[in-house]
Amino acid sequence: GENVEQHPSTLSVQEGDSAVIKCTYSDSASNYFPWYKQELGKGPQLIIDIRSNVGEKKDQRIAVTLNKTAKHFSLHITETQPEDSAVYFCAASYSGNTPLVFGKGTRLSVIA
Amino acid sequence: KAGVTQTPRYLIKTRGQQVTLSCSPISGHRSVSWYQQTPGQGLQFLFEYFSETQRNKGNFPGRFSGRQFSNSRSEMNVSTLELGDSALYLCASSLGVSGYEAFFGQGTRLTVV
Protein backbone atom coordinates (compact mmCIF):
# COMPACT_ATOMS: atom_id res chain seq x y z
CA GLY A 1 0.00 0.00 0.00
CA GLU A 2 0.86 3.68 -0.12
CA ASN A 3 3.42 5.11 2.32
CA VAL A 4 4.00 8.84 2.78
CA GLU A 5 7.12 10.23 4.44
CA GLN A 6 7.15 13.86 5.61
CA HIS A 7 10.10 16.05 6.61
CA PRO A 8 10.99 17.86 8.74
CA SER A 9 8.95 16.92 11.80
CA THR A 10 9.51 20.38 13.31
CA LEU A 11 10.38 23.67 11.65
CA SER A 12 11.00 27.10 13.17
CA VAL A 13 11.23 30.20 10.99
CA GLN A 14 11.37 33.92 11.58
CA GLU A 15 8.31 35.92 10.64
CA GLY A 16 8.56 36.97 7.01
CA ASP A 17 10.83 34.08 6.00
CA SER A 18 9.77 31.17 3.80
CA ALA A 19 8.99 27.64 4.99
CA VAL A 20 9.26 24.46 2.95
CA ILE A 21 7.86 21.06 3.92
CA LYS A 22 8.63 17.99 1.82
CA CYS A 23 6.85 14.69 1.32
CA THR A 24 7.64 11.54 -0.63
CA TYR A 25 5.20 8.83 -1.61
CA SER A 26 5.70 5.24 -2.62
CA ASP A 27 2.79 4.33 -4.91
CA SER A 28 3.25 5.65 -8.43
CA ALA A 29 -0.51 5.24 -8.98
CA SER A 30 -1.26 8.05 -6.50
CA ASN A 31 -2.55 11.09 -8.32
CA TYR A 32 -4.03 13.41 -5.70
CA PHE A 33 -1.94 15.25 -3.10
CA PRO A 34 -3.65 17.55 -0.56
CA TRP A 35 -2.11 19.54 2.27
CA TYR A 36 -3.85 20.13 5.58
CA LYS A 37 -3.24 22.61 8.39
CA GLN A 38 -4.25 21.63 11.90
CA GLU A 39 -4.41 24.20 14.66
CA LEU A 40 -4.63 23.27 18.32
CA GLY A 41 -8.01 21.83 19.23
CA LYS A 42 -9.26 21.78 15.65
CA GLY A 43 -9.61 19.28 12.85
CA PRO A 44 -7.32 19.39 9.81
CA GLN A 45 -8.19 22.13 7.33
CA LEU A 46 -7.61 21.62 3.60
CA ILE A 47 -5.36 24.47 2.45
CA ILE A 48 -4.25 23.43 -1.02
CA ASP A 49 -4.16 20.35 -3.21
CA ILE A 50 -2.64 19.25 -6.48
CA ARG A 51 -3.37 16.55 -8.99
CA SER A 52 -0.71 14.66 -10.88
CA ASN A 53 -1.44 16.34 -14.20
CA VAL A 54 -0.12 19.62 -12.76
CA GLY A 55 3.43 20.43 -11.64
CA GLU A 56 2.73 23.46 -9.47
CA LYS A 57 -0.21 25.26 -7.92
CA LYS A 58 -0.30 28.57 -6.07
CA ASP A 59 -2.79 30.24 -3.78
CA GLN A 60 -1.60 33.58 -2.45
CA ARG A 61 1.30 32.85 -0.06
CA ILE A 62 1.18 29.07 -0.38
CA ALA A 63 2.25 26.86 -3.25
CA VAL A 64 2.65 23.17 -3.83
CA THR A 65 5.05 21.54 -6.30
CA LEU A 66 4.94 17.97 -7.53
CA ASN A 67 7.68 15.86 -9.08
CA LYS A 68 6.02 12.65 -10.32
CA THR A 69 9.28 11.10 -11.49
CA ALA A 70 10.88 11.42 -8.08
CA LYS A 71 7.56 10.83 -6.29
CA HIS A 72 7.83 13.83 -4.06
CA PHE A 73 5.83 16.98 -3.45
CA SER A 74 6.43 20.06 -1.36
CA LEU A 75 4.54 22.84 0.38
CA HIS A 76 6.00 26.34 0.19
CA ILE A 77 4.79 29.14 2.45
CA THR A 78 6.19 32.59 1.73
CA GLU A 79 6.18 35.68 3.97
CA THR A 80 5.26 33.57 6.99
CA GLN A 81 3.11 35.08 9.71
CA PRO A 82 2.53 33.98 13.34
CA GLU A 83 -0.91 32.67 12.38
CA ASP A 84 0.80 30.17 10.06
CA SER A 85 2.01 28.35 13.19
CA ALA A 86 0.31 24.95 13.18
CA VAL A 87 0.87 21.31 12.28
CA TYR A 88 0.87 20.64 8.54
CA PHE A 89 0.07 17.27 7.01
CA CYS A 90 0.62 16.04 3.49
CA ALA A 91 -1.41 13.17 2.06
CA ALA A 92 -1.67 11.07 -1.06
CA SER A 93 -4.34 8.98 -2.69
CA TYR A 94 -5.47 7.52 -5.98
CA SER A 95 -8.61 9.59 -6.25
CA GLY A 96 -11.72 7.57 -6.75
CA ASN A 97 -10.22 4.41 -5.39
CA THR A 98 -8.14 4.69 -2.25
CA PRO A 99 -8.42 6.67 0.98
CA LEU A 100 -5.98 9.41 1.94
CA VAL A 101 -2.67 8.25 3.42
CA PHE A 102 -1.12 10.95 5.59
CA GLY A 103 2.42 11.89 6.48
CA LYS A 104 3.29 12.18 10.17
CA GLY A 105 3.03 15.95 10.18
CA THR A 106 5.32 18.98 10.52
CA ARG A 107 4.99 21.36 13.45
CA LEU A 108 5.70 24.84 12.06
CA SER A 109 6.50 27.64 14.48
CA VAL A 110 6.71 31.19 13.15
CA ILE A 111 8.66 33.40 15.53
CA ALA A 112 7.66 37.05 15.61
CA LYS B 1 -22.86 26.49 4.46
CA ALA B 2 -22.34 24.47 7.61
CA GLY B 3 -19.20 22.40 7.94
CA VAL B 4 -18.75 18.86 9.18
CA THR B 5 -20.27 18.40 12.63
CA GLN B 6 -19.05 15.76 15.04
CA THR B 7 -20.69 14.92 18.33
CA PRO B 8 -19.85 14.70 21.09
CA ARG B 9 -16.63 16.77 21.25
CA TYR B 10 -15.32 14.96 24.32
CA LEU B 11 -15.96 11.56 25.85
CA ILE B 12 -14.56 9.70 28.81
CA LYS B 13 -15.27 5.98 28.93
CA THR B 14 -14.12 3.03 31.01
CA ARG B 15 -12.27 0.02 29.63
CA GLY B 16 -14.69 -2.60 28.36
CA GLN B 17 -17.47 -0.15 27.58
CA GLN B 18 -18.65 0.71 24.09
CA VAL B 19 -19.01 4.10 22.46
CA THR B 20 -20.83 5.60 19.47
CA LEU B 21 -19.61 8.72 17.71
CA SER B 22 -21.64 10.73 15.23
CA CYS B 23 -20.74 12.72 12.13
CA SER B 24 -22.95 14.97 10.02
CA PRO B 25 -21.27 15.75 6.69
CA ILE B 26 -21.48 18.94 4.68
CA SER B 27 -24.86 19.19 2.97
CA GLY B 28 -24.75 17.39 -0.37
CA HIS B 29 -21.66 15.36 0.47
CA ARG B 30 -22.18 11.63 0.12
CA SER B 31 -18.84 10.27 1.27
CA VAL B 32 -17.82 10.08 4.92
CA SER B 33 -14.44 8.81 6.06
CA TRP B 34 -13.26 8.20 9.62
CA TYR B 35 -9.71 8.60 10.90
CA GLN B 36 -8.02 7.96 14.22
CA GLN B 37 -5.39 10.50 15.25
CA THR B 38 -2.82 9.73 17.94
CA PRO B 39 0.53 11.38 18.72
CA GLY B 40 2.41 8.19 17.96
CA GLN B 41 0.65 6.92 14.84
CA GLY B 42 -0.61 10.13 13.29
CA LEU B 43 -3.75 10.02 11.17
CA GLN B 44 -4.85 6.48 10.39
CA PHE B 45 -7.77 5.57 8.14
CA LEU B 46 -10.60 3.59 9.72
CA PHE B 47 -13.29 3.29 7.04
CA GLU B 48 -15.16 5.13 4.34
CA TYR B 49 -18.85 5.12 3.50
CA PHE B 50 -20.45 6.30 0.29
CA SER B 51 -24.20 6.18 -0.25
CA GLU B 52 -24.64 3.90 2.80
CA THR B 53 -22.06 1.36 1.55
CA GLN B 54 -18.65 0.76 3.07
CA ARG B 55 -16.14 1.36 0.27
CA ASN B 56 -12.86 1.01 2.06
CA LYS B 57 -11.72 -0.29 5.41
CA GLY B 58 -8.46 0.33 7.22
CA ASN B 59 -6.41 -2.07 9.29
CA PHE B 60 -8.31 -1.91 12.56
CA PRO B 61 -9.82 -4.75 14.60
CA GLY B 62 -13.45 -5.73 14.24
CA ARG B 63 -14.27 -3.82 17.44
CA PHE B 64 -14.36 -0.73 15.23
CA SER B 65 -17.44 -0.52 13.05
CA GLY B 66 -19.45 2.11 11.29
CA ARG B 67 -22.51 2.82 9.26
CA GLN B 68 -24.03 5.53 7.14
CA PHE B 69 -27.65 6.54 6.97
CA SER B 70 -29.70 7.60 3.98
CA ASN B 71 -29.17 11.28 4.86
CA SER B 72 -25.37 10.66 4.70
CA ARG B 73 -24.92 11.06 8.45
CA SER B 74 -22.52 8.47 9.79
CA GLU B 75 -21.79 6.80 13.08
CA MET B 76 -18.83 4.80 14.25
CA ASN B 77 -18.91 2.38 17.12
CA VAL B 78 -16.10 0.98 19.21
CA SER B 79 -16.92 -1.97 21.40
CA THR B 80 -14.96 -3.38 24.34
CA LEU B 81 -12.87 -0.24 24.70
CA GLU B 82 -9.15 -0.53 25.44
CA LEU B 83 -6.81 2.09 26.87
CA GLY B 84 -5.11 2.29 23.47
CA ASP B 85 -8.33 3.46 21.86
CA SER B 86 -7.83 6.87 23.46
CA ALA B 87 -7.47 9.22 20.51
CA LEU B 88 -9.00 12.02 18.49
CA TYR B 89 -11.51 10.54 16.06
CA LEU B 90 -11.97 12.62 12.95
CA CYS B 91 -14.64 12.48 10.33
CA ALA B 92 -14.17 13.88 6.84
CA SER B 93 -16.79 14.43 4.18
CA SER B 94 -16.37 14.61 0.42
CA LEU B 95 -18.70 15.36 -2.44
CA GLY B 96 -17.44 12.32 -4.30
CA VAL B 97 -15.29 9.43 -3.24
CA SER B 98 -12.17 8.53 -1.34
CA GLY B 99 -10.83 11.68 0.18
CA TYR B 100 -10.82 13.96 -2.83
CA GLU B 101 -11.37 17.48 -1.44
CA ALA B 102 -12.14 16.06 1.99
CA PHE B 103 -13.22 18.43 4.74
CA PHE B 104 -12.73 17.43 8.35
CA GLY B 105 -14.80 18.04 11.42
CA GLN B 106 -13.28 19.14 14.74
CA GLY B 107 -13.18 15.58 15.99
CA THR B 108 -14.29 13.68 19.07
CA ARG B 109 -11.66 13.36 21.78
CA LEU B 110 -12.13 9.91 23.36
CA THR B 111 -10.37 9.10 26.60
CA VAL B 112 -10.51 5.53 27.91
CA VAL B 113 -9.70 5.10 31.59
PDB file of C-alpha atoms in Angstrom:
ATOM      1  CA  GLY A   1       0.000   0.000   0.000  1.00  0.00           C
ATOM      2  CA  GLU A   2       0.864   3.681  -0.121  1.00  0.00           C
ATOM      3  CA  ASN A   3       3.417   5.112   2.320  1.00  0.00           C
ATOM      4  CA  VAL A   4       3.999   8.841   2.783  1.00  0.00           C
ATOM      5  CA  GLU A   5       7.123  10.231   4.438  1.00  0.00           C
ATOM      6  CA  GLN A   6       7.150  13.862   5.605  1.00  0.00           C
ATOM      7  CA  HIS A   7      10.105  16.054   6.608  1.00  0.00           C
ATOM      8  CA  PRO A   8      10.991  17.859   8.740  1.00  0.00           C
ATOM      9  CA  SER A   9       8.954  16.924  11.803  1.00  0.00           C
ATOM     10  CA  THR A  10       9.507  20.384  13.308  1.00  0.00           C
ATOM     11  CA  LEU A  11      10.375  23.668  11.650  1.00  0.00           C
ATOM     12  CA  SER A  12      10.998  27.097  13.167  1.00  0.00           C
ATOM     13  CA  VAL A  13      11.230  30.200  10.991  1.00  0.00           C
ATOM     14  CA  GLN A  14      11.366  33.915  11.577  1.00  0.00           C
ATOM     15  CA  GLU A  15       8.308  35.916  10.636  1.00  0.00           C
ATOM     16  CA  GLY A  16       8.561  36.966   7.007  1.00  0.00           C
ATOM     17  CA  ASP A  17      10.830  34.083   6.005  1.00  0.00           C
ATOM     18  CA  SER A  18       9.769  31.172   3.803  1.00  0.00           C
ATOM     19  CA  ALA A  19       8.991  27.644   4.991  1.00  0.00           C
ATOM     20  CA  VAL A  20       9.258  24.459   2.949  1.00  0.00           C
ATOM     21  CA  ILE A  21       7.864  21.061   3.920  1.00  0.00           C
ATOM     22  CA  LYS A  22       8.634  17.993   1.820  1.00  0.00           C
ATOM     23  CA  CYS A  23       6.848  14.686   1.323  1.00  0.00           C
ATOM     24  CA  THR A  24       7.645  11.538  -0.627  1.00  0.00           C
ATOM     25  CA  TYR A  25       5.196   8.834  -1.607  1.00  0.00           C
ATOM     26  CA  SER A  26       5.703   5.240  -2.624  1.00  0.00           C
ATOM     27  CA  ASP A  27       2.790   4.326  -4.908  1.00  0.00           C
ATOM     28  CA  SER A  28       3.245   5.649  -8.426  1.00  0.00           C
ATOM     29  CA  ALA A  29      -0.513   5.240  -8.984  1.00  0.00           C
ATOM     30  CA  SER A  30      -1.264   8.049  -6.496  1.00  0.00           C
ATOM     31  CA  ASN A  31      -2.551  11.087  -8.321  1.00  0.00           C
ATOM     32  CA  TYR A  32      -4.029  13.414  -5.700  1.00  0.00           C
ATOM     33  CA  PHE A  33      -1.944  15.253  -3.098  1.00  0.00           C
ATOM     34  CA  PRO A  34      -3.646  17.546  -0.560  1.00  0.00           C
ATOM     35  CA  TRP A  35      -2.110  19.535   2.270  1.00  0.00           C
ATOM     36  CA  TYR A  36      -3.848  20.132   5.576  1.00  0.00           C
ATOM     37  CA  LYS A  37      -3.240  22.611   8.393  1.00  0.00           C
ATOM     38  CA  GLN A  38      -4.251  21.626  11.901  1.00  0.00           C
ATOM     39  CA  GLU A  39      -4.414  24.202  14.660  1.00  0.00           C
ATOM     40  CA  LEU A  40      -4.630  23.267  18.323  1.00  0.00           C
ATOM     41  CA  GLY A  41      -8.011  21.828  19.231  1.00  0.00           C
ATOM     42  CA  LYS A  42      -9.264  21.783  15.653  1.00  0.00           C
ATOM     43  CA  GLY A  43      -9.609  19.283  12.853  1.00  0.00           C
ATOM     44  CA  PRO A  44      -7.316  19.391   9.805  1.00  0.00           C
ATOM     45  CA  GLN A  45      -8.188  22.132   7.326  1.00  0.00           C
ATOM     46  CA  LEU A  46      -7.606  21.616   3.600  1.00  0.00           C
ATOM     47  CA  ILE A  47      -5.362  24.467   2.453  1.00  0.00           C
ATOM     48  CA  ILE A  48      -4.246  23.426  -1.022  1.00  0.00           C
ATOM     49  CA  ASP A  49      -4.163  20.349  -3.213  1.00  0.00           C
ATOM     50  CA  ILE A  50      -2.636  19.251  -6.483  1.00  0.00           C
ATOM     51  CA  ARG A  51      -3.368  16.552  -8.989  1.00  0.00           C
ATOM     52  CA  SER A  52      -0.711  14.660 -10.877  1.00  0.00           C
ATOM     53  CA  ASN A  53      -1.440  16.344 -14.196  1.00  0.00           C
ATOM     54  CA  VAL A  54      -0.120  19.620 -12.761  1.00  0.00           C
ATOM     55  CA  GLY A  55       3.431  20.425 -11.638  1.00  0.00           C
ATOM     56  CA  GLU A  56       2.733  23.460  -9.470  1.00  0.00           C
ATOM     57  CA  LYS A  57      -0.209  25.258  -7.924  1.00  0.00           C
ATOM     58  CA  LYS A  58      -0.299  28.572  -6.074  1.00  0.00           C
ATOM     59  CA  ASP A  59      -2.790  30.240  -3.784  1.00  0.00           C
ATOM     60  CA  GLN A  60      -1.601  33.583  -2.446  1.00  0.00           C
ATOM     61  CA  ARG A  61       1.296  32.847  -0.056  1.00  0.00           C
ATOM     62  CA  ILE A  62       1.177  29.073  -0.375  1.00  0.00           C
ATOM     63  CA  ALA A  63       2.254  26.865  -3.248  1.00  0.00           C
ATOM     64  CA  VAL A  64       2.651  23.174  -3.833  1.00  0.00           C
ATOM     65  CA  THR A  65       5.046  21.541  -6.299  1.00  0.00           C
ATOM     66  CA  LEU A  66       4.936  17.967  -7.527  1.00  0.00           C
ATOM     67  CA  ASN A  67       7.675  15.857  -9.075  1.00  0.00           C
ATOM     68  CA  LYS A  68       6.019  12.650 -10.316  1.00  0.00           C
ATOM     69  CA  THR A  69       9.277  11.103 -11.487  1.00  0.00           C
ATOM     70  CA  ALA A  70      10.879  11.424  -8.081  1.00  0.00           C
ATOM     71  CA  LYS A  71       7.557  10.833  -6.294  1.00  0.00           C
ATOM     72  CA  HIS A  72       7.827  13.827  -4.062  1.00  0.00           C
ATOM     73  CA  PHE A  73       5.828  16.978  -3.451  1.00  0.00           C
ATOM     74  CA  SER A  74       6.433  20.063  -1.359  1.00  0.00           C
ATOM     75  CA  LEU A  75       4.536  22.844   0.380  1.00  0.00           C
ATOM     76  CA  HIS A  76       5.999  26.340   0.193  1.00  0.00           C
ATOM     77  CA  ILE A  77       4.788  29.143   2.450  1.00  0.00           C
ATOM     78  CA  THR A  78       6.195  32.592   1.734  1.00  0.00           C
ATOM     79  CA  GLU A  79       6.180  35.678   3.972  1.00  0.00           C
ATOM     80  CA  THR A  80       5.260  33.574   6.995  1.00  0.00           C
ATOM     81  CA  GLN A  81       3.113  35.078   9.713  1.00  0.00           C
ATOM     82  CA  PRO A  82       2.530  33.983  13.341  1.00  0.00           C
ATOM     83  CA  GLU A  83      -0.910  32.669  12.379  1.00  0.00           C
ATOM     84  CA  ASP A  84       0.799  30.171  10.057  1.00  0.00           C
ATOM     85  CA  SER A  85       2.009  28.352  13.185  1.00  0.00           C
ATOM     86  CA  ALA A  86       0.307  24.946  13.182  1.00  0.00           C
ATOM     87  CA  VAL A  87       0.869  21.306  12.280  1.00  0.00           C
ATOM     88  CA  TYR A  88       0.874  20.640   8.540  1.00  0.00           C
ATOM     89  CA  PHE A  89       0.068  17.266   7.011  1.00  0.00           C
ATOM     90  CA  CYS A  90       0.617  16.035   3.493  1.00  0.00           C
ATOM     91  CA  ALA A  91      -1.410  13.170   2.062  1.00  0.00           C
ATOM     92  CA  ALA A  92      -1.669  11.065  -1.061  1.00  0.00           C
ATOM     93  CA  SER A  93      -4.337   8.979  -2.690  1.00  0.00           C
ATOM     94  CA  TYR A  94      -5.467   7.520  -5.981  1.00  0.00           C
ATOM     95  CA  SER A  95      -8.611   9.586  -6.253  1.00  0.00           C
ATOM     96  CA  GLY A  96     -11.719   7.568  -6.750  1.00  0.00           C
ATOM     97  CA  ASN A  97     -10.225   4.414  -5.393  1.00  0.00           C
ATOM     98  CA  THR A  98      -8.135   4.693  -2.254  1.00  0.00           C
ATOM     99  CA  PRO A  99      -8.415   6.672   0.977  1.00  0.00           C
ATOM    100  CA  LEU A 100      -5.983   9.413   1.935  1.00  0.00           C
ATOM    101  CA  VAL A 101      -2.674   8.254   3.420  1.00  0.00           C
ATOM    102  CA  PHE A 102      -1.124  10.946   5.593  1.00  0.00           C
ATOM    103  CA  GLY A 103       2.419  11.894   6.483  1.00  0.00           C
ATOM    104  CA  LYS A 104       3.287  12.180  10.174  1.00  0.00           C
ATOM    105  CA  GLY A 105       3.032  15.953  10.183  1.00  0.00           C
ATOM    106  CA  THR A 106       5.323  18.982  10.518  1.00  0.00           C
ATOM    107  CA  ARG A 107       4.988  21.356  13.447  1.00  0.00           C
ATOM    108  CA  LEU A 108       5.700  24.837  12.064  1.00  0.00           C
ATOM    109  CA  SER A 109       6.502  27.637  14.481  1.00  0.00           C
ATOM    110  CA  VAL A 110       6.715  31.191  13.148  1.00  0.00           C
ATOM    111  CA  ILE A 111       8.656  33.398  15.528  1.00  0.00           C
ATOM    112  CA  ALA A 112       7.662  37.055  15.607  1.00  0.00           C
TER     113      ALA A 112
ATOM    114  CA  LYS B   1     -22.858  26.488   4.461  1.00  0.00           C
ATOM    115  CA  ALA B   2     -22.344  24.474   7.611  1.00  0.00           C
ATOM    116  CA  GLY B   3     -19.201  22.398   7.940  1.00  0.00           C
ATOM    117  CA  VAL B   4     -18.746  18.860   9.180  1.00  0.00           C
ATOM    118  CA  THR B   5     -20.265  18.395  12.629  1.00  0.00           C
ATOM    119  CA  GLN B   6     -19.048  15.758  15.038  1.00  0.00           C
ATOM    120  CA  THR B   7     -20.686  14.924  18.326  1.00  0.00           C
ATOM    121  CA  PRO B   8     -19.846  14.700  21.094  1.00  0.00           C
ATOM    122  CA  ARG B   9     -16.631  16.766  21.250  1.00  0.00           C
ATOM    123  CA  TYR B  10     -15.320  14.958  24.319  1.00  0.00           C
ATOM    124  CA  LEU B  11     -15.960  11.558  25.855  1.00  0.00           C
ATOM    125  CA  ILE B  12     -14.564   9.698  28.815  1.00  0.00           C
ATOM    126  CA  LYS B  13     -15.268   5.978  28.932  1.00  0.00           C
ATOM    127  CA  THR B  14     -14.123   3.027  31.009  1.00  0.00           C
ATOM    128  CA  ARG B  15     -12.275   0.017  29.633  1.00  0.00           C
ATOM    129  CA  GLY B  16     -14.688  -2.598  28.363  1.00  0.00           C
ATOM    130  CA  GLN B  17     -17.474  -0.150  27.577  1.00  0.00           C
ATOM    131  CA  GLN B  18     -18.646   0.705  24.089  1.00  0.00           C
ATOM    132  CA  VAL B  19     -19.012   4.100  22.459  1.00  0.00           C
ATOM    133  CA  THR B  20     -20.832   5.600  19.474  1.00  0.00           C
ATOM    134  CA  LEU B  21     -19.607   8.723  17.707  1.00  0.00           C
ATOM    135  CA  SER B  22     -21.639  10.734  15.233  1.00  0.00           C
ATOM    136  CA  CYS B  23     -20.736  12.716  12.127  1.00  0.00           C
ATOM    137  CA  SER B  24     -22.950  14.969  10.018  1.00  0.00           C
ATOM    138  CA  PRO B  25     -21.271  15.753   6.693  1.00  0.00           C
ATOM    139  CA  ILE B  26     -21.482  18.943   4.676  1.00  0.00           C
ATOM    140  CA  SER B  27     -24.858  19.187   2.975  1.00  0.00           C
ATOM    141  CA  GLY B  28     -24.752  17.388  -0.368  1.00  0.00           C
ATOM    142  CA  HIS B  29     -21.659  15.358   0.473  1.00  0.00           C
ATOM    143  CA  ARG B  30     -22.183  11.633   0.125  1.00  0.00           C
ATOM    144  CA  SER B  31     -18.836  10.268   1.270  1.00  0.00           C
ATOM    145  CA  VAL B  32     -17.823  10.080   4.918  1.00  0.00           C
ATOM    146  CA  SER B  33     -14.438   8.810   6.061  1.00  0.00           C
ATOM    147  CA  TRP B  34     -13.258   8.203   9.617  1.00  0.00           C
ATOM    148  CA  TYR B  35      -9.712   8.596  10.899  1.00  0.00           C
ATOM    149  CA  GLN B  36      -8.024   7.963  14.222  1.00  0.00           C
ATOM    150  CA  GLN B  37      -5.394  10.502  15.246  1.00  0.00           C
ATOM    151  CA  THR B  38      -2.821   9.731  17.944  1.00  0.00           C
ATOM    152  CA  PRO B  39       0.534  11.384  18.722  1.00  0.00           C
ATOM    153  CA  GLY B  40       2.413   8.185  17.958  1.00  0.00           C
ATOM    154  CA  GLN B  41       0.652   6.916  14.845  1.00  0.00           C
ATOM    155  CA  GLY B  42      -0.606  10.129  13.295  1.00  0.00           C
ATOM    156  CA  LEU B  43      -3.749  10.022  11.165  1.00  0.00           C
ATOM    157  CA  GLN B  44      -4.852   6.485  10.386  1.00  0.00           C
ATOM    158  CA  PHE B  45      -7.767   5.573   8.135  1.00  0.00           C
ATOM    159  CA  LEU B  46     -10.595   3.590   9.716  1.00  0.00           C
ATOM    160  CA  PHE B  47     -13.286   3.287   7.044  1.00  0.00           C
ATOM    161  CA  GLU B  48     -15.155   5.134   4.335  1.00  0.00           C
ATOM    162  CA  TYR B  49     -18.849   5.120   3.499  1.00  0.00           C
ATOM    163  CA  PHE B  50     -20.449   6.304   0.294  1.00  0.00           C
ATOM    164  CA  SER B  51     -24.199   6.176  -0.246  1.00  0.00           C
ATOM    165  CA  GLU B  52     -24.640   3.904   2.799  1.00  0.00           C
ATOM    166  CA  THR B  53     -22.064   1.365   1.550  1.00  0.00           C
ATOM    167  CA  GLN B  54     -18.653   0.760   3.066  1.00  0.00           C
ATOM    168  CA  ARG B  55     -16.142   1.362   0.271  1.00  0.00           C
ATOM    169  CA  ASN B  56     -12.857   1.009   2.058  1.00  0.00           C
ATOM    170  CA  LYS B  57     -11.716  -0.292   5.407  1.00  0.00           C
ATOM    171  CA  GLY B  58      -8.458   0.327   7.219  1.00  0.00           C
ATOM    172  CA  ASN B  59      -6.409  -2.075   9.291  1.00  0.00           C
ATOM    173  CA  PHE B  60      -8.310  -1.908  12.560  1.00  0.00           C
ATOM    174  CA  PRO B  61      -9.821  -4.755  14.602  1.00  0.00           C
ATOM    175  CA  GLY B  62     -13.454  -5.729  14.238  1.00  0.00           C
ATOM    176  CA  ARG B  63     -14.274  -3.819  17.442  1.00  0.00           C
ATOM    177  CA  PHE B  64     -14.364  -0.735  15.233  1.00  0.00           C
ATOM    178  CA  SER B  65     -17.442  -0.518  13.049  1.00  0.00           C
ATOM    179  CA  GLY B  66     -19.448   2.111  11.294  1.00  0.00           C
ATOM    180  CA  ARG B  67     -22.511   2.821   9.263  1.00  0.00           C
ATOM    181  CA  GLN B  68     -24.029   5.526   7.139  1.00  0.00           C
ATOM    182  CA  PHE B  69     -27.648   6.543   6.969  1.00  0.00           C
ATOM    183  CA  SER B  70     -29.705   7.599   3.978  1.00  0.00           C
ATOM    184  CA  ASN B  71     -29.170  11.276   4.856  1.00  0.00           C
ATOM    185  CA  SER B  72     -25.371  10.656   4.698  1.00  0.00           C
ATOM    186  CA  ARG B  73     -24.920  11.064   8.452  1.00  0.00           C
ATOM    187  CA  SER B  74     -22.517   8.471   9.787  1.00  0.00           C
ATOM    188  CA  GLU B  75     -21.794   6.799  13.080  1.00  0.00           C
ATOM    189  CA  MET B  76     -18.831   4.799  14.246  1.00  0.00           C
ATOM    190  CA  ASN B  77     -18.908   2.375  17.119  1.00  0.00           C
ATOM    191  CA  VAL B  78     -16.095   0.984  19.207  1.00  0.00           C
ATOM    192  CA  SER B  79     -16.915  -1.968  21.401  1.00  0.00           C
ATOM    193  CA  THR B  80     -14.964  -3.381  24.341  1.00  0.00           C
ATOM    194  CA  LEU B  81     -12.867  -0.237  24.703  1.00  0.00           C
ATOM    195  CA  GLU B  82      -9.152  -0.530  25.443  1.00  0.00           C
ATOM    196  CA  LEU B  83      -6.811   2.093  26.871  1.00  0.00           C
ATOM    197  CA  GLY B  84      -5.115   2.288  23.467  1.00  0.00           C
ATOM    198  CA  ASP B  85      -8.326   3.458  21.856  1.00  0.00           C
ATOM    199  CA  SER B  86      -7.828   6.871  23.456  1.00  0.00           C
ATOM    200  CA  ALA B  87      -7.475   9.221  20.506  1.00  0.00           C
ATOM    201  CA  LEU B  88      -8.997  12.020  18.493  1.00  0.00           C
ATOM    202  CA  TYR B  89     -11.512  10.539  16.059  1.00  0.00           C
ATOM    203  CA  LEU B  90     -11.971  12.622  12.953  1.00  0.00           C
ATOM    204  CA  CYS B  91     -14.642  12.479  10.332  1.00  0.00           C
ATOM    205  CA  ALA B  92     -14.172  13.879   6.840  1.00  0.00           C
ATOM    206  CA  SER B  93     -16.788  14.427   4.183  1.00  0.00           C
ATOM    207  CA  SER B  94     -16.370  14.611   0.421  1.00  0.00           C
ATOM    208  CA  LEU B  95     -18.697  15.356  -2.439  1.00  0.00           C
ATOM    209  CA  GLY B  96     -17.436  12.315  -4.300  1.00  0.00           C
ATOM    210  CA  VAL B  97     -15.294   9.428  -3.244  1.00  0.00           C
ATOM    211  CA  SER B  98     -12.174   8.527  -1.344  1.00  0.00           C
ATOM    212  CA  GLY B  99     -10.829  11.683   0.179  1.00  0.00           C
ATOM    213  CA  TYR B 100     -10.822  13.963  -2.834  1.00  0.00           C
ATOM    214  CA  GLU B 101     -11.369  17.481  -1.438  1.00  0.00           C
ATOM    215  CA  ALA B 102     -12.142  16.055   1.985  1.00  0.00           C
ATOM    216  CA  PHE B 103     -13.218  18.435   4.743  1.00  0.00           C
ATOM    217  CA  PHE B 104     -12.726  17.432   8.352  1.00  0.00           C
ATOM    218  CA  GLY B 105     -14.802  18.041  11.425  1.00  0.00           C
ATOM    219  CA  GLN B 106     -13.275  19.136  14.735  1.00  0.00           C
ATOM    220  CA  GLY B 107     -13.177  15.579  15.992  1.00  0.00           C
ATOM    221  CA  THR B 108     -14.287  13.684  19.066  1.00  0.00           C
ATOM    222  CA  ARG B 109     -11.659  13.358  21.784  1.00  0.00           C
ATOM    223  CA  LEU B 110     -12.129   9.914  23.358  1.00  0.00           C
ATOM    224  CA  THR B 111     -10.369   9.100  26.605  1.00  0.00           C
ATOM    225  CA  VAL B 112     -10.515   5.528  27.911  1.00  0.00           C
ATOM    226  CA  VAL B 113      -9.702   5.100  31.590  1.00  0.00           C
TER     227      VAL B 113
END
